[in-house]
XYZ file of C-alpha atoms in Angstrom:
680
model
C -28.792 14.715 13.000
C -26.727 13.302 15.795
C -23.807 13.018 13.461
C -24.156 16.455 12.328
C -24.213 17.747 15.997
C -21.163 15.843 16.826
C -19.123 17.189 13.882
C -20.404 20.816 14.676
C -19.326 20.547 18.263
C -16.014 19.032 17.463
C -15.147 21.800 14.811
C -16.517 24.500 17.155
C -14.257 23.200 19.972
C -11.038 23.195 17.886
C -11.786 26.846 16.312
C -12.375 28.109 19.965
C -8.879 26.609 20.973
C -7.170 28.317 17.882
C -7.860 31.599 19.259
C -5.436 31.045 21.978
C -2.830 29.260 19.621
C 0.734 30.703 20.139
C 2.851 31.687 17.092
C 5.686 29.306 16.314
C 9.035 29.736 14.565
C 8.759 29.242 10.771
C 11.168 26.551 10.342
C 9.215 23.707 8.828
C 10.619 22.345 5.546
C 8.200 22.431 2.734
C 6.359 19.246 2.378
C 6.682 17.145 -0.709
C 5.252 13.951 -1.972
C 6.142 11.696 -4.863
C 2.943 9.708 -5.209
C 0.633 12.332 -6.880
C 2.878 12.655 -9.873
C 5.667 10.206 -9.507
C 8.153 13.009 -9.061
C 9.038 15.133 -5.810
C 6.478 17.707 -5.750
C 5.462 20.398 -3.132
C 1.883 19.537 -1.763
C 1.029 23.127 -2.438
C 1.455 22.554 -6.278
C -0.980 19.431 -6.292
C -4.333 19.455 -7.864
C -5.648 16.781 -5.692
C -6.380 16.104 -2.033
C -3.223 14.756 -0.213
C -2.549 13.489 3.256
C 0.778 12.770 4.628
C 1.441 10.687 7.777
C 4.823 11.214 9.116
C 7.093 8.857 11.277
C 6.584 11.150 14.242
C 2.774 10.839 13.718
C 3.078 7.047 13.808
C 5.434 6.801 16.808
C 2.838 8.849 18.814
C 0.000 6.633 17.736
C 1.745 3.475 18.875
C -0.184 1.670 16.252
C -0.135 -1.985 15.821
C -0.595 -2.302 12.185
C -0.403 -0.173 8.872
C -4.113 -0.105 8.488
C -4.485 1.031 11.978
C -2.415 4.179 10.982
C -4.393 4.677 7.924
C -7.762 4.682 9.701
C -6.970 7.990 11.317
C -7.188 9.629 7.748
C -10.156 11.178 6.218
C -11.995 9.140 3.522
C -10.470 5.888 4.469
C -12.592 3.001 5.712
C -10.795 0.143 7.443
C -12.407 -3.268 8.159
C -10.335 -5.729 10.711
C -13.448 -7.330 12.248
C -11.435 -9.504 14.722
C -8.796 -7.219 15.669
C -5.063 -8.520 15.488
C -6.315 -12.171 14.974
C -7.716 -11.084 11.450
C -5.488 -12.451 8.697
C -3.878 -9.827 6.401
C -5.763 -11.070 3.301
C -9.121 -10.639 5.387
C -8.355 -7.211 6.341
C -9.802 -4.456 3.848
C -8.890 -0.842 3.471
C -11.007 1.236 1.041
C -11.129 4.893 0.135
C -13.966 7.327 -0.799
C -16.980 4.940 -0.458
C -15.983 2.281 -2.858
C -17.319 -0.529 -0.788
C -15.620 -3.304 1.013
C -12.995 -4.216 -1.410
C -9.322 -3.224 -1.124
C -8.860 -3.716 -4.845
C -10.322 -0.339 -5.768
C -7.547 1.439 -4.105
C -3.875 0.956 -5.027
C -1.347 0.437 -2.331
C 2.369 0.874 -2.884
C 5.489 0.305 -0.797
C 8.293 2.538 -1.947
C 6.572 2.806 -5.317
C 6.041 -0.862 -5.837
C 2.414 -2.208 -6.207
C 1.183 -4.336 -3.261
C -2.242 -5.315 -4.708
C -1.865 -8.816 -5.940
C -2.604 -9.827 -9.399
C -4.379 -12.825 -8.191
C -7.219 -11.145 -6.500
C -6.397 -7.430 -6.333
C -6.157 -7.294 -2.470
C -3.174 -6.787 -0.207
C -1.677 -9.569 1.974
C 0.753 -7.617 4.226
C -1.552 -5.791 6.501
C -0.708 -8.156 9.553
C 2.990 -8.673 8.662
C 4.324 -5.309 7.632
C 6.191 -3.438 10.404
C 4.928 -0.072 11.482
C 8.249 1.035 13.125
C 10.095 0.832 9.756
C 7.968 3.467 8.077
C 9.335 6.941 7.059
C 5.976 8.216 6.041
C 2.730 7.300 4.139
C 1.477 9.351 1.411
C -2.446 9.169 0.609
C -3.520 10.540 -2.700
C -7.215 10.683 -3.047
C -9.163 10.343 -6.404
C -8.836 8.841 -9.785
C -5.204 7.907 -10.357
C -5.402 5.427 -13.114
C -3.683 7.824 -15.497
C -0.361 7.339 -13.621
C -0.898 3.832 -11.952
C -3.391 1.884 -13.945
C -5.525 -0.771 -12.617
C -7.066 -0.399 -8.978
C -6.160 3.210 -8.758
C -9.728 4.381 -8.481
C -10.386 5.418 -5.057
C -6.922 6.697 -4.717
C -3.253 5.568 -4.036
C -1.503 5.027 -0.722
C 2.375 4.828 -0.739
C 4.022 3.431 2.294
C 7.721 4.644 2.229
C 10.168 2.983 4.349
C 13.009 4.514 6.351
C 16.157 5.243 4.292
C 19.568 4.721 5.455
C 21.386 7.728 6.608
C 24.992 8.616 7.482
C 23.996 8.818 11.282
C 23.476 5.182 12.238
C 20.160 4.765 14.084
C 17.791 2.281 15.067
C 15.307 0.992 17.683
C 14.155 -1.990 19.706
C 10.518 -2.475 21.186
C 8.594 -4.971 22.963
C 5.022 -4.906 24.170
C 2.451 -7.234 25.593
C -1.101 -7.211 26.856
C -4.708 -8.344 26.524
C -5.374 -11.647 24.730
C -1.913 -12.965 25.327
C -0.638 -10.576 22.734
C 3.073 -9.931 22.249
C 4.665 -7.769 19.627
C 8.476 -7.221 19.142
C 10.213 -5.075 16.705
C 13.914 -3.986 15.811
C 15.497 -1.970 13.061
C 18.809 -0.595 12.146
C 20.167 1.573 9.443
C 23.489 3.480 8.556
C 25.340 4.618 5.709
C 28.865 5.761 4.497
C 29.928 7.727 1.514
C 29.398 4.636 -0.820
C 27.173 2.305 0.932
C 24.054 2.127 3.153
C 22.394 -0.684 5.175
C 18.805 -1.230 6.330
C 17.777 -3.975 8.565
C 14.378 -4.609 10.156
C 12.560 -7.679 11.829
C 9.372 -8.219 13.877
C 7.309 -10.912 15.420
C 3.589 -10.679 16.668
C 1.466 -13.195 18.363
C -2.203 -13.026 19.690
C -4.761 -15.566 20.973
C -7.766 -13.617 20.133
C -11.120 -13.203 21.974
C -14.663 -14.648 21.838
C -16.278 -12.829 18.847
C -19.636 -14.220 19.091
C -22.122 -13.078 21.854
C -23.814 -15.288 24.538
C -24.768 -18.695 23.721
C -23.599 -18.317 20.083
C -20.177 -19.154 21.505
C -20.223 -22.810 22.072
C -18.160 -24.470 24.871
C -15.943 -26.224 22.277
C -15.048 -23.213 20.463
C -11.608 -21.833 20.758
C -10.324 -18.144 20.342
C -8.654 -17.566 17.181
C -4.709 -17.478 17.168
C -2.574 -15.559 14.806
C 1.255 -15.266 14.566
C 3.310 -13.165 12.079
C 6.996 -12.720 11.516
C 8.638 -10.223 8.996
C 12.325 -9.610 8.277
C 13.907 -7.354 5.670
C 17.340 -6.394 4.648
C 18.135 -3.557 2.134
C 21.453 -2.306 0.608
C 22.087 1.085 -0.908
C 25.100 1.632 -3.291
C 25.991 4.998 -4.088
C 27.807 5.227 -7.670
C 28.632 8.801 -8.195
C 25.234 10.489 -8.776
C 23.327 7.211 -9.307
C 21.910 5.069 -6.671
C 21.424 1.239 -6.670
C 19.011 -0.278 -4.060
C 18.682 -3.942 -3.356
C 15.934 -5.298 -1.060
C 14.706 -8.580 0.299
C 11.690 -9.194 2.447
C 10.312 -12.213 4.244
C 6.796 -12.319 5.651
C 5.169 -15.397 7.461
C 1.744 -15.646 8.901
C 0.319 -18.435 10.663
C -3.433 -18.495 11.699
C -5.641 -21.100 13.725
C -9.212 -20.888 13.983
C -11.515 -23.568 15.840
C -15.366 -23.112 15.880
C -17.557 -25.377 13.820
C -14.482 -26.344 11.927
C -10.712 -26.052 12.438
C -8.822 -24.047 10.034
C -5.098 -24.144 10.072
C -3.403 -21.639 7.520
C -0.063 -20.443 6.692
C 0.895 -17.426 4.382
C 4.490 -17.064 3.251
C 6.099 -14.272 1.214
C 9.425 -13.840 -0.433
C 9.855 -10.509 -1.988
C 12.940 -9.356 -4.027
C 13.267 -5.756 -5.309
C 15.945 -3.699 -7.231
C 15.901 -0.001 -8.002
C 18.334 2.163 -9.889
C 18.382 5.895 -10.326
C 20.657 7.844 -12.401
C 20.578 11.424 -13.846
C 21.904 11.739 -17.499
C 22.157 15.338 -18.633
C 18.813 17.042 -17.799
C 16.805 13.760 -17.648
C 16.504 11.632 -14.459
C 16.055 7.762 -15.231
C 14.827 5.256 -12.780
C 13.865 1.550 -13.001
C 12.343 -0.687 -10.461
C 11.986 -4.348 -10.814
C 10.445 -6.896 -8.372
C 9.557 -10.657 -7.838
C 7.078 -11.694 -5.340
C 6.715 -15.248 -4.397
C 3.490 -16.101 -2.431
C 2.505 -19.355 -1.043
C -0.760 -19.973 0.818
C -1.565 -23.390 2.487
C -4.699 -24.090 4.403
C -6.142 -27.274 6.148
C -9.684 -27.640 7.471
C -11.341 -30.269 9.507
C -14.954 -30.315 10.778
C -15.932 -30.439 14.412
C -17.173 -34.242 15.295
C -19.702 -34.028 18.118
C -19.381 -37.772 18.695
C -15.737 -37.586 19.656
C -15.383 -34.042 20.661
C -12.495 -33.448 18.346
C -11.681 -31.883 15.017
C -11.156 -35.141 13.090
C -13.441 -34.912 10.244
C -11.343 -34.077 7.322
C -12.959 -31.358 4.942
C -10.322 -30.108 2.656
C -6.892 -28.705 2.052
C -5.564 -26.099 -0.403
C -2.142 -24.769 -1.704
C -2.036 -21.635 -3.731
C 1.445 -20.693 -5.092
C 1.390 -17.349 -6.612
C 4.091 -15.360 -8.396
C 4.437 -11.926 -9.392
C 7.142 -10.110 -11.574
C 7.239 -6.372 -12.324
C 9.195 -3.653 -14.130
C 8.747 -0.036 -14.061
C 10.860 2.351 -16.201
C 10.605 6.231 -15.854
C 12.201 9.363 -17.128
C 11.673 12.940 -15.747
C 12.844 16.105 -17.350
C 12.400 19.851 -16.581
C 12.467 22.373 -19.357
C 11.085 25.878 -19.283
C 7.955 25.997 -17.157
C 7.350 22.189 -17.733
C 8.108 19.044 -15.787
C 7.425 16.130 -17.949
C 7.377 12.471 -16.875
C 6.910 9.424 -19.192
C 7.148 5.739 -18.167
C 6.119 2.246 -18.741
C 4.874 -0.396 -16.235
C 5.016 -4.110 -17.020
C 3.499 -6.767 -14.665
C 3.132 -10.384 -14.860
C 1.303 -12.666 -12.443
C 0.438 -16.490 -12.285
C -1.203 -18.870 -9.882
C -1.871 -22.447 -9.570
C -4.545 -23.619 -6.909
C -4.957 -27.031 -5.712
C -7.871 -28.201 -3.336
C -7.848 -31.521 -1.998
C -10.947 -33.339 -0.732
C -11.789 -36.891 0.430
C -13.439 -37.645 -2.935
C -10.913 -36.019 -5.164
C -9.199 -32.658 -6.202
C -10.396 -29.449 -7.531
C -7.589 -27.421 -9.349
C -7.438 -24.340 -11.376
C -4.396 -22.138 -12.655
C -4.348 -18.905 -14.673
C -2.072 -16.039 -15.813
C -2.339 -12.324 -16.213
C -0.098 -9.997 -18.177
C -0.218 -6.107 -17.934
C 1.739 -3.551 -20.187
C 1.278 0.209 -19.974
C 2.890 3.441 -21.053
C 2.120 6.725 -19.591
C 2.855 10.555 -19.735
C 2.354 13.319 -17.269
C 3.116 17.086 -17.738
C 3.022 19.754 -15.002
C 3.059 23.378 -16.273
C 3.789 26.221 -14.111
C 2.118 29.643 -15.256
C 3.351 32.498 -13.408
C 3.421 32.536 -9.816
C -0.234 31.388 -9.135
C -1.283 28.986 -11.730
C -0.281 25.341 -12.167
C -1.889 23.039 -14.829
C -1.254 19.199 -15.010
C -2.219 16.686 -17.674
C -1.709 13.089 -18.222
C -2.689 9.930 -20.094
C -2.000 6.165 -19.666
C -2.616 3.247 -22.115
C -2.974 -0.139 -20.378
C -3.339 -3.399 -22.083
C -3.822 -6.856 -20.304
C -4.248 -10.483 -21.222
C -5.763 -13.233 -18.948
C -4.593 -16.543 -20.230
C -3.637 -20.155 -19.610
C -6.623 -20.624 -17.438
C -7.799 -24.365 -16.912
C -9.541 -26.307 -14.462
C -9.753 -29.866 -13.139
C -12.481 -31.520 -10.867
C -12.750 -35.132 -10.212
C -14.628 -34.572 -6.756
C -17.658 -35.936 -8.437
C -18.233 -38.116 -11.483
C -17.772 -37.368 -14.260
C -14.502 -35.771 -13.988
C -14.528 -32.190 -15.355
C -11.633 -30.523 -16.997
C -10.933 -27.911 -19.726
C -9.415 -24.669 -20.483
C -10.940 -21.079 -20.171
C -10.882 -18.903 -23.250
C -8.083 -16.368 -23.479
C -9.434 -12.812 -22.641
C -7.586 -9.422 -23.516
C -8.763 -5.861 -22.914
C -7.355 -2.424 -22.842
C -8.017 0.930 -21.180
C -6.977 4.597 -21.788
C -7.108 6.781 -18.776
C -6.770 10.491 -18.971
C -6.659 13.053 -16.296
C -6.198 16.903 -15.797
C -5.901 19.143 -12.850
C -5.482 22.844 -12.117
C -4.242 24.602 -8.944
C -4.596 28.288 -8.394
C -2.902 30.032 -5.443
C -5.391 32.727 -4.499
C -3.097 33.982 -1.666
C 0.048 32.564 -0.037
C -2.361 31.001 2.537
C -5.035 29.667 0.200
C -5.102 27.166 -2.709
C -7.954 26.251 -4.828
C -7.672 23.108 -6.863
C -9.696 20.806 -9.054
C -8.937 17.509 -10.832
C -10.758 15.188 -13.351
C -9.751 11.611 -14.204
C -10.955 8.240 -15.029
C -10.022 4.743 -13.700
C -10.540 1.011 -14.238
C -9.974 -2.444 -12.604
C -8.901 -5.466 -14.447
C -10.641 -8.670 -13.568
C -8.274 -10.965 -11.538
C -7.633 -14.755 -12.297
C -9.263 -15.592 -8.728
C -12.756 -14.336 -9.939
C -12.053 -15.578 -13.666
C -10.960 -19.016 -12.967
C -11.406 -20.115 -9.459
C -14.317 -22.457 -8.228
C -13.955 -23.622 -4.636
C -15.018 -23.238 -0.905
C -14.963 -19.875 0.692
C -15.331 -20.705 4.513
C -17.654 -23.399 5.739
C -21.089 -22.024 4.344
C -20.114 -20.515 0.765
C -18.773 -21.873 -2.503
C -17.342 -19.233 -4.994
C -18.054 -20.002 -8.709
C -15.670 -18.809 -11.455
C -16.855 -16.310 -13.996
C -14.744 -16.223 -17.046
C -17.078 -13.768 -18.731
C -16.240 -11.080 -16.063
C -15.588 -7.776 -17.679
C -13.186 -4.857 -16.378
C -14.716 -2.479 -13.722
C -14.730 1.000 -15.183
C -14.857 4.492 -13.768
C -15.579 6.662 -16.835
C -15.436 10.033 -14.907
C -14.435 11.235 -11.562
C -13.756 14.818 -10.229
C -13.098 16.784 -7.289
C -12.629 20.200 -6.197
C -11.794 22.039 -2.995
C -9.332 24.307 -1.167
C -6.419 24.076 1.154
C -5.820 27.100 3.585
C -2.980 27.829 6.083
C -4.053 31.164 7.752
C -1.103 30.835 10.220
C 1.871 28.515 11.150
C -0.583 26.832 13.546
C -3.588 26.117 11.489
C -4.363 23.860 8.348
C -7.823 23.615 6.812
C -8.979 21.451 3.878
C -12.215 20.902 2.020
C -13.184 18.673 -0.937
C -16.226 17.763 -2.895
C -15.874 14.695 -4.980
C -18.062 12.553 -7.400
C -17.483 9.432 -9.262
C -19.287 7.027 -11.496
C -18.613 3.245 -11.867
C -19.876 1.029 -14.720
C -19.684 -2.725 -14.829
C -19.209 -2.676 -11.158
C -18.079 -5.887 -9.715
C -19.750 -7.434 -6.847
C -20.701 -10.838 -5.325
C -24.040 -12.218 -6.426
C -25.830 -15.040 -4.619
C -27.094 -17.443 -7.070
C -30.429 -19.011 -7.287
C -30.780 -22.842 -7.355
C -31.450 -22.727 -11.108
C -28.340 -20.620 -11.692
C -25.952 -23.306 -9.931
C -24.171 -25.429 -12.641
C -25.330 -29.039 -12.587
C -21.830 -30.256 -11.701
C -21.995 -28.985 -8.327
C -24.433 -29.730 -5.479
C -24.382 -27.180 -2.685
C -24.287 -28.512 0.866
C -27.277 -27.717 3.314
C -27.198 -24.238 4.189
C -24.429 -23.359 1.769
C -24.745 -20.556 -0.705
C -23.107 -20.329 -4.150
C -21.685 -16.971 -5.020
C -20.283 -15.603 -8.183
C -18.466 -12.316 -9.054
C -20.536 -10.343 -11.623
C -20.743 -7.064 -13.358
C -23.978 -5.245 -11.984
C -24.400 -1.910 -13.922
C -23.673 1.485 -12.588
C -22.877 2.943 -9.074
C -22.698 6.632 -8.357
C -20.561 8.070 -5.487
C -20.391 11.608 -4.031
C -19.291 13.089 -1.054
C -17.511 15.895 1.157
C -14.489 15.709 3.104
C -13.454 18.360 5.529
C -10.461 18.552 7.893
C -8.507 20.510 10.184
C -5.138 20.517 11.970
C -4.258 22.973 14.659
C -1.199 23.577 17.038
C -2.449 25.263 20.015
C 1.137 25.773 21.522
C 4.255 23.730 21.546
C 2.646 21.247 23.583
C -0.914 20.827 22.458
C -2.040 19.865 19.071
C -5.243 18.429 17.426
C -6.800 17.146 14.187
C -10.507 16.602 13.150
C -11.777 15.355 9.890
C -15.186 14.378 8.634
C -16.355 12.500 5.612
C -19.945 12.651 4.203
C -20.380 10.136 1.513
C -23.229 8.712 -0.431
C -22.720 5.569 -2.512
C -25.735 4.221 -4.323
C -26.438 1.574 -7.084
C -27.825 3.413 -10.194
C -28.314 0.468 -12.620
C -28.703 -3.500 -12.104
C -30.684 -5.177 -14.921
C -30.661 -8.537 -13.353
C -31.943 -7.158 -9.711
C -33.841 -3.983 -10.549
C -35.211 -4.089 -6.823
C -31.644 -2.977 -5.604
C -31.540 0.071 -7.789
C -31.066 3.199 -5.347
C -29.923 0.985 -2.719
C -26.847 1.836 -0.834
C -23.458 0.162 -1.572
C -22.506 -2.148 1.211
C -19.822 -1.094 3.561
C -19.993 2.552 2.723
C -21.159 4.689 5.708
C -22.425 8.085 5.044
C -20.708 9.821 8.078
C -17.342 9.185 9.479
C -15.637 11.450 11.926
C -12.135 11.184 13.210
C -10.703 13.297 16.020
C -7.188 13.405 17.746
C -5.893 15.481 20.667
C -2.056 15.319 21.376
C -0.283 16.492 24.331
C 3.439 16.274 24.037
C 5.910 17.337 26.801
C 9.128 15.355 26.764
C 9.786 16.412 30.440
C 6.476 14.670 31.467
C 4.868 12.594 29.003
C 3.239 12.335 25.543
C -0.525 11.698 25.421
C -2.788 11.178 22.423
C -6.544 10.622 22.474
C -8.104 9.426 19.423
C -11.838 9.109 18.483
C -13.389 7.315 15.578
C -17.129 7.874 14.812
C -18.581 5.782 12.016
C -22.211 5.968 10.887
C -24.426 3.054 10.287
C -23.886 1.139 7.037
C -25.377 -1.805 5.008
C -23.607 -5.218 4.794
C -25.050 -6.107 1.472
C -26.442 -4.454 -1.618
C -29.906 -5.739 -0.915
C -29.651 -3.484 2.274
C -31.026 -6.403 4.310
C -32.265 -4.714 7.640
C -31.081 -7.844 9.892
C -27.579 -7.477 8.400
C -27.452 -3.580 8.839
C -24.322 -2.572 10.824
C -25.008 -0.020 13.607
C -23.371 3.237 14.047
C -20.333 2.996 16.561
C -17.798 5.192 18.230
C -14.371 4.207 19.392
C -12.005 5.888 21.773
C -8.283 5.027 21.934
C -5.830 6.380 24.371
C -1.843 6.295 24.023
C 0.559 7.410 26.829
C 4.263 7.329 26.820
C 7.102 8.765 28.837
C 10.757 8.804 28.325
C 12.628 7.449 31.567
C 16.128 7.485 30.232
C 17.713 8.821 27.209
C 16.376 6.855 24.334
C 14.241 4.628 26.608
C 10.353 5.063 26.309
C 7.744 3.250 28.121
C 4.327 3.424 26.767
C 0.605 2.135 27.414
C -2.152 1.921 24.828
C -5.819 1.484 25.842
C -7.853 0.678 22.674
C -11.676 0.968 22.665
C -11.507 2.643 26.034
C -15.230 2.700 26.731
C -15.569 -0.955 25.673
C -17.773 -0.183 22.849
C -19.836 -3.253 21.259
C -19.773 -2.809 17.602
C -19.661 -4.912 14.475
C -17.884 -4.586 11.123
C -19.117 -8.014 10.024
C -22.954 -8.837 10.802
C -22.281 -12.081 12.713
C -19.153 -11.054 14.754
C -18.191 -8.401 17.133
C -14.887 -6.250 17.006
C -12.487 -6.428 19.904
C -13.591 -5.049 23.344
C -11.314 -2.929 25.449
C -7.696 -3.815 25.069
C -4.470 -2.703 26.848
C -0.876 -3.134 25.852
C 2.172 -2.129 27.925
C 5.439 -1.785 26.146
C 8.938 -0.222 26.019
C 11.178 1.080 23.174
C 14.883 1.917 23.091
C 15.849 4.272 20.242
C 19.534 4.915 19.204
């Protein structure tokens, strides 16, 4: 009831203000997105719910990370439970009540998939520069018909700034609480034949005490995290065709010291090539990439006798390589716009854990192949139909393991595993009036099991051991639909509403094994749990998203959105007691609100509120691990003191709310950052 009253008050407040909104000149260009159909399409012609976050929106937010930007959008839940000291691989972004895992939502950067073949997550949340983003497109709902594996909750496409004929760039520096410093720089420019894009950034923080009271021991140290990113891109204009060459470098160093000391390094070298050429009435495009990942980690236990972290625990090194190729052709004829394409992706990993007693190693590969077709049909001025289908085939192979940490030595090969998926979808748009659009869509989705869960057995922190499951099946979404409307009564007001429902089968979740289920070759340490990824049956998800954007006048604007979501376990043969329980990390109520005052002669002020309802930490719905509702208020203020020179202040968690996204640790308290940006 408290949540409902809050939402009602917020909507009423903004509606009251709209009565005083002043009319503006109609000059805004028609907004288009590429993610929903893989072609430039006006939002008003799309049968799905779409959110676009522009570079102007991002600049006013003064966000530190990309996931912080995404957290303002409806239907998205972000978990970064130790703030900026959380590593990128431990930050999760999920959409439409699909639980804690990033792998059920597909993330792209300039159309190239960021979800790793190795585990399905995204490693770049901490290292990716926010300053270099042109816009972010968020397409909600089943999208496997275009994008294949992981595109179940939706697709997020992060589009970087292009090189333009007018040379431009920026340099920024900020610092504040927890000894945090962030610096970014970018430059781009183009001639008639060539374009250049360069960007770099560095971030460092020493974290905070995330345990409360005496749980934070005297010998604990706050976590440290340091990231570096650099990128360079070249555009070569060859008549009507365009060749794009890109290189990115990401480095993340992390250090934790509590009951044990963990020293980690994650390094990425990414190479991308894109080519677009029109031939006759057909536009052809090709994208290829190679991602070279390398993770290293060394862990030592704390020795109370010496007061030092001098008890060796283990080290690991996990090199991972990914290759990809995307081919696409687009043609318009009559009332049709037809897109056909093929995606190919190869991934491999080789994990090596070293202990005092020996080594534990595993390796594996995954190959994915697909073809797809999508057609958009314009019928008159009011009706638009779309339909598409995609066929995916994948093979997990070359899986092997070696373990000599305990006699006798265990080694062998995992069986090759192949599977396939056919993913159709259909959508309809009816333009009731010039200001109102009705839309509906239906689709399916799937998630291929990754080598990490199929082949890896090893430590996961100090108190958990992950056990491989070579029998893991793909996660399926046999049906998903949504329906809603978008309204623009005048130039100052946008309204949107969507109802959605989905069902998952063979849902992947982590199961804590009983002693009888633990294989004889492994003996858990005292207090250690053994966890295995398993398919649990069915999960039902349904919900409502409602949102509003309003411009009161040329200075004041606001947005509010609310998501009501129910995610419940429908079937689980091995654990019938959890049937009808709520899915973990899926709050029923989430409200997000922002007020922006933009006066170049004075200052720009943004106030952002995020209200997240209570949720369960595990599928057993354990009361002691239940996460309470919380409300976080952020304030951002900036002023241009000279032409191109801006000073800004960000105050996050303004009310110093104590809240948790992980049941044992607290999220960051009040933080302040002061900075300057020069734009030219």
